[in-house]
Short mmCIF file of C-alpha atoms in Angstrom, two decimals:
data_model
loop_
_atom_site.label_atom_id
_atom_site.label_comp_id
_atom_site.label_asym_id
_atom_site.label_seq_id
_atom_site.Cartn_x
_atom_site.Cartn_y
_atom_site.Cartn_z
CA UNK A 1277 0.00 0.00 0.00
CA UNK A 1278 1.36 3.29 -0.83
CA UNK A 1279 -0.03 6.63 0.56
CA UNK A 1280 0.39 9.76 -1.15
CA UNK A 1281 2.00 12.45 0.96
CA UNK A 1282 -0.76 14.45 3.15
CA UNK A 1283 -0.63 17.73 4.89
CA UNK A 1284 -3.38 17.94 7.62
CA UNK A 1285 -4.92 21.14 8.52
CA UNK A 1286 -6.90 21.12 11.76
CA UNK A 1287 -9.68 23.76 11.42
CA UNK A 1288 -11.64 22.14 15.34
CA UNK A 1289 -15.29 22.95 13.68
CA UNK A 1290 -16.36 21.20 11.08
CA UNK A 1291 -14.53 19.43 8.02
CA UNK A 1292 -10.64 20.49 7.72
CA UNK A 1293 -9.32 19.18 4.36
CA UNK A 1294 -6.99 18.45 1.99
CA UNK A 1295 -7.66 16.17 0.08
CA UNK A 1296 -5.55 13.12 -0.70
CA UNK A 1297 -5.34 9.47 -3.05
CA UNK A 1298 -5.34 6.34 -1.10
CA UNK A 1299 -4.09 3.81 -4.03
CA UNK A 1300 -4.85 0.48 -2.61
CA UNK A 1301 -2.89 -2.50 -4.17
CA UNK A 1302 -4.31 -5.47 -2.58
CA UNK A 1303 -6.47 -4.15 0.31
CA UNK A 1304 -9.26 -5.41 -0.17
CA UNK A 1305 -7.83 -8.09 -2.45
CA UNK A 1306 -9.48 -7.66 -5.89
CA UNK A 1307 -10.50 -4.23 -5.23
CA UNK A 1308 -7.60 -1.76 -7.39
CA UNK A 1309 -8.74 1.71 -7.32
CA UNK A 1310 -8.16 5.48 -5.96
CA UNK A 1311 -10.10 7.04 -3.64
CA UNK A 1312 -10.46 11.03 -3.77
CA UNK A 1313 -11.12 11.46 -0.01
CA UNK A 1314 -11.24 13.99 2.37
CA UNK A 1315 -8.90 14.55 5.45
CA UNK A 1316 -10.64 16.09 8.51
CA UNK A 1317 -9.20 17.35 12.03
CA UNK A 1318 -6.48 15.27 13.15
CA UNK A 1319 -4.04 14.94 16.65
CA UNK A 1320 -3.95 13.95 20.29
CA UNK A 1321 -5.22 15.97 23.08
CA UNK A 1322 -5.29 14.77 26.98
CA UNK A 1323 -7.98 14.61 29.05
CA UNK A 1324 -6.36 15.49 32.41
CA UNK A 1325 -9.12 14.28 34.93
CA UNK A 1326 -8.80 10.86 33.11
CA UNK A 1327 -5.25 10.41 32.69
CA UNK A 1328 -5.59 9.70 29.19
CA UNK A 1329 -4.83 11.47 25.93
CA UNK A 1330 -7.03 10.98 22.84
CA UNK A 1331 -5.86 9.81 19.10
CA UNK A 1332 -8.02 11.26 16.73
CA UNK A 1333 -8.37 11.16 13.04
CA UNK A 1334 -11.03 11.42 10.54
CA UNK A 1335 -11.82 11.17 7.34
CA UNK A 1336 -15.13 11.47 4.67
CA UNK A 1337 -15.72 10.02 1.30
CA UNK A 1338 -18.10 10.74 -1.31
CA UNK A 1339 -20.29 8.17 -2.83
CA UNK A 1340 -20.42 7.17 -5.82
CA UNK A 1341 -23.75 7.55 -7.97
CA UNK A 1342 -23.37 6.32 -11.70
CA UNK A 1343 -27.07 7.86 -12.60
CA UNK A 1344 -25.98 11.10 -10.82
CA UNK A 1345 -22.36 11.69 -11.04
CA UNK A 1346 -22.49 15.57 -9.94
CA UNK A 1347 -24.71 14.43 -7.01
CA UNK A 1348 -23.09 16.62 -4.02
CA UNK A 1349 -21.95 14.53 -0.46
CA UNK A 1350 -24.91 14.56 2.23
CA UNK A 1351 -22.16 13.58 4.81
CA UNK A 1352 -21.09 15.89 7.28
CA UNK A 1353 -18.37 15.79 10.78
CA UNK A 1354 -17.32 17.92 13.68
CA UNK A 1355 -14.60 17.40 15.98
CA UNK A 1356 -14.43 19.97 18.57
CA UNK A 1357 -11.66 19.44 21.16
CA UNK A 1358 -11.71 21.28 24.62
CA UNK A 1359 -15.05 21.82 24.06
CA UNK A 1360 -16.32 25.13 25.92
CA UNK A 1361 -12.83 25.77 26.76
CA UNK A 1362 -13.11 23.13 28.92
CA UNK A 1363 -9.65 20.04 28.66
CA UNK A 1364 -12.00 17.35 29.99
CA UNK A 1365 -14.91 18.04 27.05
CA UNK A 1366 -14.16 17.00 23.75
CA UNK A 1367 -17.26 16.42 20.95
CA UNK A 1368 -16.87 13.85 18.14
CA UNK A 1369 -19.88 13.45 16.03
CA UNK A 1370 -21.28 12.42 12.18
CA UNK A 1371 -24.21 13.88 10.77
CA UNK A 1372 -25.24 11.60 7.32
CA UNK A 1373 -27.86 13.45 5.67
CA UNK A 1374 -30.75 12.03 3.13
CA UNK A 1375 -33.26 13.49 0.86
CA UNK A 1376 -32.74 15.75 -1.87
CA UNK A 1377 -31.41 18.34 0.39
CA UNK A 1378 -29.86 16.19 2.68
CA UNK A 1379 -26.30 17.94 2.61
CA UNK A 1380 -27.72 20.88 3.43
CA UNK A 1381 -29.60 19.86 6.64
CA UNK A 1382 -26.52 17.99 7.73
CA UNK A 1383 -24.21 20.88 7.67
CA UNK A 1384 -26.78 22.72 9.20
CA UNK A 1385 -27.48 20.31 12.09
CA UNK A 1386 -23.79 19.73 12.51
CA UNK A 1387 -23.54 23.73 12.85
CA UNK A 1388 -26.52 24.48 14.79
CA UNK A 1389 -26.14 21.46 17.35
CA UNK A 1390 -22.44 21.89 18.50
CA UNK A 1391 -23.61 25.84 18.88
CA UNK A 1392 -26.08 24.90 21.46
CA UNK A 1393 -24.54 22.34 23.50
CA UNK A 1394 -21.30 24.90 23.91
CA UNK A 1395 -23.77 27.44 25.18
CA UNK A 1396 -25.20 25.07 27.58
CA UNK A 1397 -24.10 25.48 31.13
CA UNK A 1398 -25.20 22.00 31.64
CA UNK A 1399 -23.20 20.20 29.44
CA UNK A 1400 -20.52 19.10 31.72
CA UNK A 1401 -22.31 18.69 35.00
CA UNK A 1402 -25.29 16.61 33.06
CA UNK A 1403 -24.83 15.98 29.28
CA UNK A 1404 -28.23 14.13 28.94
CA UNK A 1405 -29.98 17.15 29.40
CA UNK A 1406 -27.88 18.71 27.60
CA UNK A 1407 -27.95 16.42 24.64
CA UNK A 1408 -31.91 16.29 24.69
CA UNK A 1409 -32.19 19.86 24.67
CA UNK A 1410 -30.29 20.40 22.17
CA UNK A 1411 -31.50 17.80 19.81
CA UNK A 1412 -34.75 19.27 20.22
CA UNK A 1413 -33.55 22.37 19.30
CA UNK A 1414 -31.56 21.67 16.49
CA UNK A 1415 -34.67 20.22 15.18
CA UNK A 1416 -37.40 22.87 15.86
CA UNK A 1417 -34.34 25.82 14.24
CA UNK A 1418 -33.88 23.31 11.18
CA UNK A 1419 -37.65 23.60 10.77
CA UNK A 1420 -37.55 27.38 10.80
CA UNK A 1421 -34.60 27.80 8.59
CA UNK A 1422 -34.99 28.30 4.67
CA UNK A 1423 -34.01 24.96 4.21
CA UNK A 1424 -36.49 22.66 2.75
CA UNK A 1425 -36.41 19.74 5.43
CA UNK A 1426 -40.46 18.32 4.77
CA UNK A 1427 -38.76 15.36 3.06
CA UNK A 1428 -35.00 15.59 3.63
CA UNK A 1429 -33.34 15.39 7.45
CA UNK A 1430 -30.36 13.97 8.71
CA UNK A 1431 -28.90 11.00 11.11
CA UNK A 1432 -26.68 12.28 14.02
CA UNK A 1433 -24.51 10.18 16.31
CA UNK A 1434 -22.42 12.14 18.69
CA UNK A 1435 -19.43 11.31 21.27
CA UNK A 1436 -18.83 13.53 24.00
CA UNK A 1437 -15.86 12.57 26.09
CA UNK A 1438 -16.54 14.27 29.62
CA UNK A 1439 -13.65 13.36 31.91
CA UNK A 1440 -13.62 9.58 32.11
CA UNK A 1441 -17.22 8.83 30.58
CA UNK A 1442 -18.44 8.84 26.91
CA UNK A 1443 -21.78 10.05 26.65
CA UNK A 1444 -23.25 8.68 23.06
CA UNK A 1445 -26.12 10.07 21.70
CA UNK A 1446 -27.70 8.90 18.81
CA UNK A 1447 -30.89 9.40 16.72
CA UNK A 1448 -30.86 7.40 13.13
CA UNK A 1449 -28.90 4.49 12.21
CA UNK A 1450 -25.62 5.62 11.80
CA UNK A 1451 -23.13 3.72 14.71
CA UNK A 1452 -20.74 3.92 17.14
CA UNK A 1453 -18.83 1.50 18.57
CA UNK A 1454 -15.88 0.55 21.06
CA UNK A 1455 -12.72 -1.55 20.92
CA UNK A 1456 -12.50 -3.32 24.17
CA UNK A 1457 -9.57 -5.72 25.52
CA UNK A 1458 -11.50 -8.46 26.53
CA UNK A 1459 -10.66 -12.32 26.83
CA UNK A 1460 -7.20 -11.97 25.51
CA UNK A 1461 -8.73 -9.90 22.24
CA UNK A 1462 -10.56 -6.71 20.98
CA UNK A 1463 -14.05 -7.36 21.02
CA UNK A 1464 -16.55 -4.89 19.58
CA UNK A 1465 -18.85 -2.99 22.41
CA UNK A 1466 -22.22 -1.58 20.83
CA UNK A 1467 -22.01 2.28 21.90
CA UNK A 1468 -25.58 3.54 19.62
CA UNK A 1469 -28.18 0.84 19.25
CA UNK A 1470 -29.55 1.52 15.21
CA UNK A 1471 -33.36 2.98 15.03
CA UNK A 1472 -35.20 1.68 12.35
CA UNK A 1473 -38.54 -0.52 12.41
CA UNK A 1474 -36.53 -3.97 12.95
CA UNK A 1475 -36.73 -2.51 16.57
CA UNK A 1476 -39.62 -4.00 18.20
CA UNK A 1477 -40.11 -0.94 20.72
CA UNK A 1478 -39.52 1.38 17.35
CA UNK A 1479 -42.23 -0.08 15.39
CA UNK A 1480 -44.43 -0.02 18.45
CA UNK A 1481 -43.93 3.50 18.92
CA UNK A 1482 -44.34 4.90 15.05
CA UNK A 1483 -47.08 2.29 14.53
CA UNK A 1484 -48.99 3.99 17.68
CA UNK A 1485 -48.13 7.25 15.71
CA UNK A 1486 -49.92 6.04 12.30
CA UNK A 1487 -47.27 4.97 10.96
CA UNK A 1488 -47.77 1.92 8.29
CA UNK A 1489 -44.49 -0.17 8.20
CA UNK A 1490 -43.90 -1.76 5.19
CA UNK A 1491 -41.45 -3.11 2.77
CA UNK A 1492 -41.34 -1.65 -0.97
CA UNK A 1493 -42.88 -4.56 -1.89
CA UNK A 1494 -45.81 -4.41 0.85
CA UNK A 1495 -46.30 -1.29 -0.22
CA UNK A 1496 -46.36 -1.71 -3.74
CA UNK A 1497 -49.27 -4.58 -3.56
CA UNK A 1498 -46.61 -7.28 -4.46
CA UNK A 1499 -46.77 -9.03 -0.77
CA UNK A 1500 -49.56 -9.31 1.50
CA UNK A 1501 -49.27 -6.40 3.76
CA UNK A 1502 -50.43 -8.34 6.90
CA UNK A 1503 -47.19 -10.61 6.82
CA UNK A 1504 -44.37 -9.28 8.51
CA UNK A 1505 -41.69 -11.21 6.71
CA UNK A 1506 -38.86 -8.74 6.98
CA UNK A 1507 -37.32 -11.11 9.48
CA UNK A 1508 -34.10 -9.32 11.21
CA UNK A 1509 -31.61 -6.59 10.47
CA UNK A 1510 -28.94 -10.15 10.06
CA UNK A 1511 -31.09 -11.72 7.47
CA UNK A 1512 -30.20 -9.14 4.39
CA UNK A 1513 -33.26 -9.99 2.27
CA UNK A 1514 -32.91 -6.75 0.49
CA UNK A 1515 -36.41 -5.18 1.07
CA UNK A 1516 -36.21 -3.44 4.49
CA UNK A 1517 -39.56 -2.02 6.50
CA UNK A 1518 -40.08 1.48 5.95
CA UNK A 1519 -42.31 4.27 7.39
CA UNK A 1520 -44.97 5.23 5.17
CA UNK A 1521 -48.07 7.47 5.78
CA UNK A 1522 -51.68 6.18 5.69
CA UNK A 1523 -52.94 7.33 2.22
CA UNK A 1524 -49.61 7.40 0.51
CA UNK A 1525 -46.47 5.75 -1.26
CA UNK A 1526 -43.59 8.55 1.08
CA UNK A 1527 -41.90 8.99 3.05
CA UNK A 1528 -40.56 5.71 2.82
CA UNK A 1529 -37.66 6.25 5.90
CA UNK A 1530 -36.34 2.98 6.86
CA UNK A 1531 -35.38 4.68 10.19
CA UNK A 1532 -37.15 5.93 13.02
CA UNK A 1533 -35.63 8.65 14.30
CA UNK A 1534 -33.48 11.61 12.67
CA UNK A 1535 -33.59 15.50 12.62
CA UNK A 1536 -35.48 17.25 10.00
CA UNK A 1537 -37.86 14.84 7.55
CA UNK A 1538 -41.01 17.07 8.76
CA UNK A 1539 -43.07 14.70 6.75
CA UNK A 1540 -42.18 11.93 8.53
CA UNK A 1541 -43.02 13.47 12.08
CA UNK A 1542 -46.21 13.60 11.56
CA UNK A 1543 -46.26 9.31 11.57
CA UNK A 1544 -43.53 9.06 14.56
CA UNK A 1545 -40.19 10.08 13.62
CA UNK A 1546 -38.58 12.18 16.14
CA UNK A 1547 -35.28 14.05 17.11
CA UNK A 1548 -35.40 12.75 20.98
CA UNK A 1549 -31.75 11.06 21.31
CA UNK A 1550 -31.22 7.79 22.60
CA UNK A 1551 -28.55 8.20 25.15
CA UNK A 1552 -26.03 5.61 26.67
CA UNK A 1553 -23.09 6.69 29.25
CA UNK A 1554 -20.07 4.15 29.15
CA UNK A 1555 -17.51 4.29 32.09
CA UNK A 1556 -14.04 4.43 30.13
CA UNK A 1557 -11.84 1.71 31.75
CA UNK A 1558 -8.04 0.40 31.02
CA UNK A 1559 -9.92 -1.93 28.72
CA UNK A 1560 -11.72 0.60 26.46
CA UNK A 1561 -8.85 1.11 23.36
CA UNK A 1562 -10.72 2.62 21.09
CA UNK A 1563 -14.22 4.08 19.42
CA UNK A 1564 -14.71 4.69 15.90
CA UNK A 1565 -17.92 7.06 15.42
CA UNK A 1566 -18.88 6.34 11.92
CA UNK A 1567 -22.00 6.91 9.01
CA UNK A 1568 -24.04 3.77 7.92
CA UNK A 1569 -22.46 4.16 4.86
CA UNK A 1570 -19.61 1.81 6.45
CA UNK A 1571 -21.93 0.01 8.29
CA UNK A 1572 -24.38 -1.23 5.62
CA UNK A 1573 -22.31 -4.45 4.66
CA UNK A 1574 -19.74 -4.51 7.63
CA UNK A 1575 -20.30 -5.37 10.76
CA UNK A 1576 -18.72 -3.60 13.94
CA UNK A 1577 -16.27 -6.41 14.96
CA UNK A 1578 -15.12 -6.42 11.93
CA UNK A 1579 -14.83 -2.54 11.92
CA UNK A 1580 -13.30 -3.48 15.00
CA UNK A 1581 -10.74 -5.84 13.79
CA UNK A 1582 -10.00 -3.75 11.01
CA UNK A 1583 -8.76 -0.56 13.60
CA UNK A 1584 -6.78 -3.12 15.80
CA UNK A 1585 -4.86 -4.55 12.45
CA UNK A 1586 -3.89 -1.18 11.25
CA UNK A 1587 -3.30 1.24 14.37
CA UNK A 1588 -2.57 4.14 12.07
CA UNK A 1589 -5.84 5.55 11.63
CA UNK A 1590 -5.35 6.20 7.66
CA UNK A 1591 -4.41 3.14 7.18
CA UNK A 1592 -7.11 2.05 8.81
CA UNK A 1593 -9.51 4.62 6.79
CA UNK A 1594 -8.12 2.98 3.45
CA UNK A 1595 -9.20 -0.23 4.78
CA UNK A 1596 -12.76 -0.29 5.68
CA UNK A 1597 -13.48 2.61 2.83
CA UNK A 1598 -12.02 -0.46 0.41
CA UNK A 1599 -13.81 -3.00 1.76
CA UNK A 1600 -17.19 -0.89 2.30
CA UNK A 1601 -17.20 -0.13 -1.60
CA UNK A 1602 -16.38 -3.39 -2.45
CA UNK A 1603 -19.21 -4.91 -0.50
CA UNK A 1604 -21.48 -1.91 -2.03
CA UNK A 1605 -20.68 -2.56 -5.44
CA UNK A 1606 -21.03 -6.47 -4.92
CA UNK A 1607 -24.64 -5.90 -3.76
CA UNK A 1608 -25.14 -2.45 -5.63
CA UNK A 1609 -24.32 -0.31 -8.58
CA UNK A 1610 -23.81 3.00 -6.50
CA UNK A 1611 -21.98 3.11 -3.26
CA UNK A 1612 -23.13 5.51 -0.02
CA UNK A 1613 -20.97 8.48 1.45
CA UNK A 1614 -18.79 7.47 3.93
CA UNK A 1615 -17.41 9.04 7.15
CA UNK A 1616 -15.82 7.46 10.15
CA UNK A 1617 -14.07 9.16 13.30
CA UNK A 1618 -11.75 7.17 15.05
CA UNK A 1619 -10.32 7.93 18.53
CA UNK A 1620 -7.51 5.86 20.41
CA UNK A 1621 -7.65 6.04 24.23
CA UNK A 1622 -4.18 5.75 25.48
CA UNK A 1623 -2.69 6.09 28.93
CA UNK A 1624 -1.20 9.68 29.17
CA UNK A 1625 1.79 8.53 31.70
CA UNK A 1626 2.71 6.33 28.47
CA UNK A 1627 2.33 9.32 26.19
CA UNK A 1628 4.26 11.39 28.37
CA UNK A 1629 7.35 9.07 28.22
CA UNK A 1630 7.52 10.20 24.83
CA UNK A 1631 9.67 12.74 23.64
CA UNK A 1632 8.00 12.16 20.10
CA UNK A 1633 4.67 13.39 20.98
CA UNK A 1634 3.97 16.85 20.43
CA UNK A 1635 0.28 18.71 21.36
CA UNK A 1636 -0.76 21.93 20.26
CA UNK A 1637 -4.41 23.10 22.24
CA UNK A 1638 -6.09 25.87 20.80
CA UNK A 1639 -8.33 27.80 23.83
CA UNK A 1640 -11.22 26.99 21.66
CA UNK A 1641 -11.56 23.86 19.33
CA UNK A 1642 -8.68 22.17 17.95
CA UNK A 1643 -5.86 20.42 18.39
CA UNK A 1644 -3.00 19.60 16.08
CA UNK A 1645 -0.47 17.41 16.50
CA UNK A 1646 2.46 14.88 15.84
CA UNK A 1647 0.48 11.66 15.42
CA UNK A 1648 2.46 8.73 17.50
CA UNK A 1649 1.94 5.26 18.11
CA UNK A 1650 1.25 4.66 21.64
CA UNK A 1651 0.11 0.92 22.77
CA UNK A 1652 -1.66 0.41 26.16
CA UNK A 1653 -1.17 -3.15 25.19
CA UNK A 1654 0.83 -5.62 23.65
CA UNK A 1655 -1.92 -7.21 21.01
CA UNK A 1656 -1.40 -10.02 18.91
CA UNK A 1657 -2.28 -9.33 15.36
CA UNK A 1658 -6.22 -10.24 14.60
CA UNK A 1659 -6.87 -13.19 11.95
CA UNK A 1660 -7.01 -11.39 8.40
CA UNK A 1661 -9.88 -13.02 7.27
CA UNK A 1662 -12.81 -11.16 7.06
CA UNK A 1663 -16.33 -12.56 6.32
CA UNK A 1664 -18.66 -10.53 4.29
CA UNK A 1665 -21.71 -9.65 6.16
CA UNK A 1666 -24.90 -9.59 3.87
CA UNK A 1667 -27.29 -7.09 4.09
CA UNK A 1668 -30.22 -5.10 2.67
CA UNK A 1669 -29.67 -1.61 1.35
CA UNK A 1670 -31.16 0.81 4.08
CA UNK A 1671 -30.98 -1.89 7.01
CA UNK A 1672 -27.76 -2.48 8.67
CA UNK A 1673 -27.20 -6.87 9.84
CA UNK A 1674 -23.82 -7.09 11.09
CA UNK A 1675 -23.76 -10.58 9.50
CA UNK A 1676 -21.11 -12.72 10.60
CA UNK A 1677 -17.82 -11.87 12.45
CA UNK A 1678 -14.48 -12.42 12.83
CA UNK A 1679 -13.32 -13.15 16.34
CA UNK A 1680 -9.85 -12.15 16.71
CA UNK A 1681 -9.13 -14.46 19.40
CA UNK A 1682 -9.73 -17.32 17.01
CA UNK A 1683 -9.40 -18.77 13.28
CA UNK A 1684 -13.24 -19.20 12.79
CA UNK A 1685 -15.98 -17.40 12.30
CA UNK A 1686 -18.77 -16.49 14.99
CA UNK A 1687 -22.71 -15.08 14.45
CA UNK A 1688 -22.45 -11.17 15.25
CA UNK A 1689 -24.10 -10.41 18.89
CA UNK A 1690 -24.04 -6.94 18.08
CA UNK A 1691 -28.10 -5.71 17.64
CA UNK A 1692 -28.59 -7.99 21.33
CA UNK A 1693 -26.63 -4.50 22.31
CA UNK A 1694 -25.55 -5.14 26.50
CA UNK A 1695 -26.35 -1.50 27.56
CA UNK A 1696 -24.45 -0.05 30.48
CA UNK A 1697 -26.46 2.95 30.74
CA UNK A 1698 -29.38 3.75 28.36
CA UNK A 1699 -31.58 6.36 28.94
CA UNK A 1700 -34.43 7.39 26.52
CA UNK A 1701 -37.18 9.64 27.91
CA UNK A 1702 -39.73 7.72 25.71
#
């Protein structure tokens, strides 16, 4: 693999780019092609109250739509380090926007949301309310603004790092998810649970709203409408349930929450997050905060694997973006936008021991830096082989996984997500 020579620019709101060729030669084998992506904010800040300094990288990729080559990305990133000038509060989050103005309402949300929650006093004494209130928000001013949201929104998943907890919160069906040293290996730890219909509490809920959920097919009059045969997110038949209004063929959303879609409120879909606090412990290596575009054909373990093979985050980047488009254009002719964040956790007495590492911390945002390798432990390389998950195009199975600790394949836990600490106000 060869990497073109990059110069990062750290800009702490938003998407700071250059943009760069990743030519892969064998990575995913079979798949020989260049990538035109974009860098965002990269470098390692500490998190004094912790003891640990963060990794970070991240990176977005446009799609690729042969019946609408022009067609603009509708992803959209933040990374705002020391977050309301505060070292212990730093904000990761993805915004993946859908709909004919969907790039528009994700830049907006991603603009609009971070503005709130640094305004709010709350933030670091109780980021739930903080998170809800500014959801809400985000919501009711993306409503208000000039942007046409009645049938275009946006997914948001968003990592806030206060002291030595991650609060997650989450509406849509793009992911996040840890890397946790567990048994000897990294194991995946669920850190969003996905909202779409395949959700029994979901459907409930938008079904009580008037919501009829149905596949295209249902809808179309090609399947008996009374026959929920969508089986589960893992089964990948290709014709997900999707939120539809009484007398009509739309929305069509095949998720149950988001920001915007105006439409689609009106049969259930709301902006209220789903919020889970995780403790961060010696174990916790990792989180990668990513769109579904990587999701939709790989499941987290194996996102998982992928960051523990390659600890340089680029490398890394080149090699789920390789094998997410190969997967895509195995199952598709058009491939989704793709973003992923990914933050090591390492010990900062480690970091300190080196002379290498070098951290700049801007009073408001950003933070650039000399990006080091810095191991809390001494991990055996994963197995390489990586089984294809199959999937449907707006549902997201997780298939079947490697398990790192072993030269065989395993069935995916992930959507049985172990909560620590959920908390939805619905």
């Amino acid at each position: 693999m060869r990497w073109d020579d990059l110069d990062r620019k750290t800009d702490g709101a938003g998407e700071g780019a250059y943009p760069f060729g990743v030519h892969e030669a064998g990575l995913p084998q079979g798949l020989l092609r260049t990538f035109s992506n974009r860098a965002g904010p990269a470098g390692t800040v500490t998190v004094p109250s912790a003891g640990v300094c963060l990794r970070f990288a991240s990176l977005t990729q446009r799609g690729q739509y042969p019946d609408s080559l022009d067609r603009a990305k509708q992803d959209s990133f933040c990374v705002r380090t020391n977050f309301q000038a505060n070292p212990d509060l730093h904000f990761f989050g993805v915004f993946d926007g859908h709909g004919q103005f969907g790039g528009q309402c994700a830049e907006f949300v991603r603009d609009k949301l971070t503005e709130l929650l640094a305004g709010d006093a709350r933030l670091h004494d109780d980021p739930v309310k903080a998170f809800h209130s500014a959801f809400v928000a985000t919501n009711s001013a993306l409503h208000d603004s000039e942007i046409d949201n009645s049938m275009s929104g946006t997914t948001a998943i968003a990592v806030l790092v206060s002291g030595d907890t991650l609060y997650v919160a989450n509406v849509g069906d793009s992911r996040a998810v840890a890397g946790v040293w567990s048994g000897g290996c990294e194991v995946a730890e669920e850190l969003s649970c996905d909202q779409t219909p395949y959700r029994k509490d979901e459907y409930q809920r938008v079904k009580g709203c008037g919501a009829r959920v149905l596949c295209v097919d249902q809808v179309e009059g090609m399947m008996d409408p009374d026959i929920q045969s969508w089986g589960d997110e893992e089964d990948g038949n290709g014709d997900p349930p999707r939120l539809w209004v009484q007398n009509g063929m739309y929305p069509g959303t095949a998720f149950t929450r988001s920001i915007g879609d105006l439409t689609a409120e009106s049969i259930g879909v709301i902006a209220i997050p789903e919020v889970k606090i995780v403790k961060i412990t010696p174990n916790h290596l990792f989180f990668v905060v990513a769109s579904d575009g990587i999701f939709e054909f790989l499941s987290s373990q194996v996102v998982v694997d992928m960051v523990s093979r390659f600890p340089d985050p680029q490398v890394a980047f080149s090699a789920i973006t390789a094998e997410s488009y190969k997967l895509w254009l195995e199952h598709e002719n058009r491939t989704d936008d793709i973003t992923v964040i990914i933050v090591h956790i390492k010990d900062m007495e480690d970091s300190d021991s080196l002379a290498t590492l070098k951290t700049i911390q801007t009073s408001s945002n950003a933070v650039s830096s000399e990006v080091v390798n810095v191991d809390r432990h001494t991990i055996s390389s994963p197995s390489n082989n990586i089984e294809k998950g199959s999937s449907d195009l707006k549902s997201h199975p997780l298939g079947s996984t490697v398990n790192p600790c072993h030269a065989h394949f395993v069935t995916s836990p992930t959507h049985s997500v172990h909560l620590n600490v959920i908390i939805n106000p619905d």
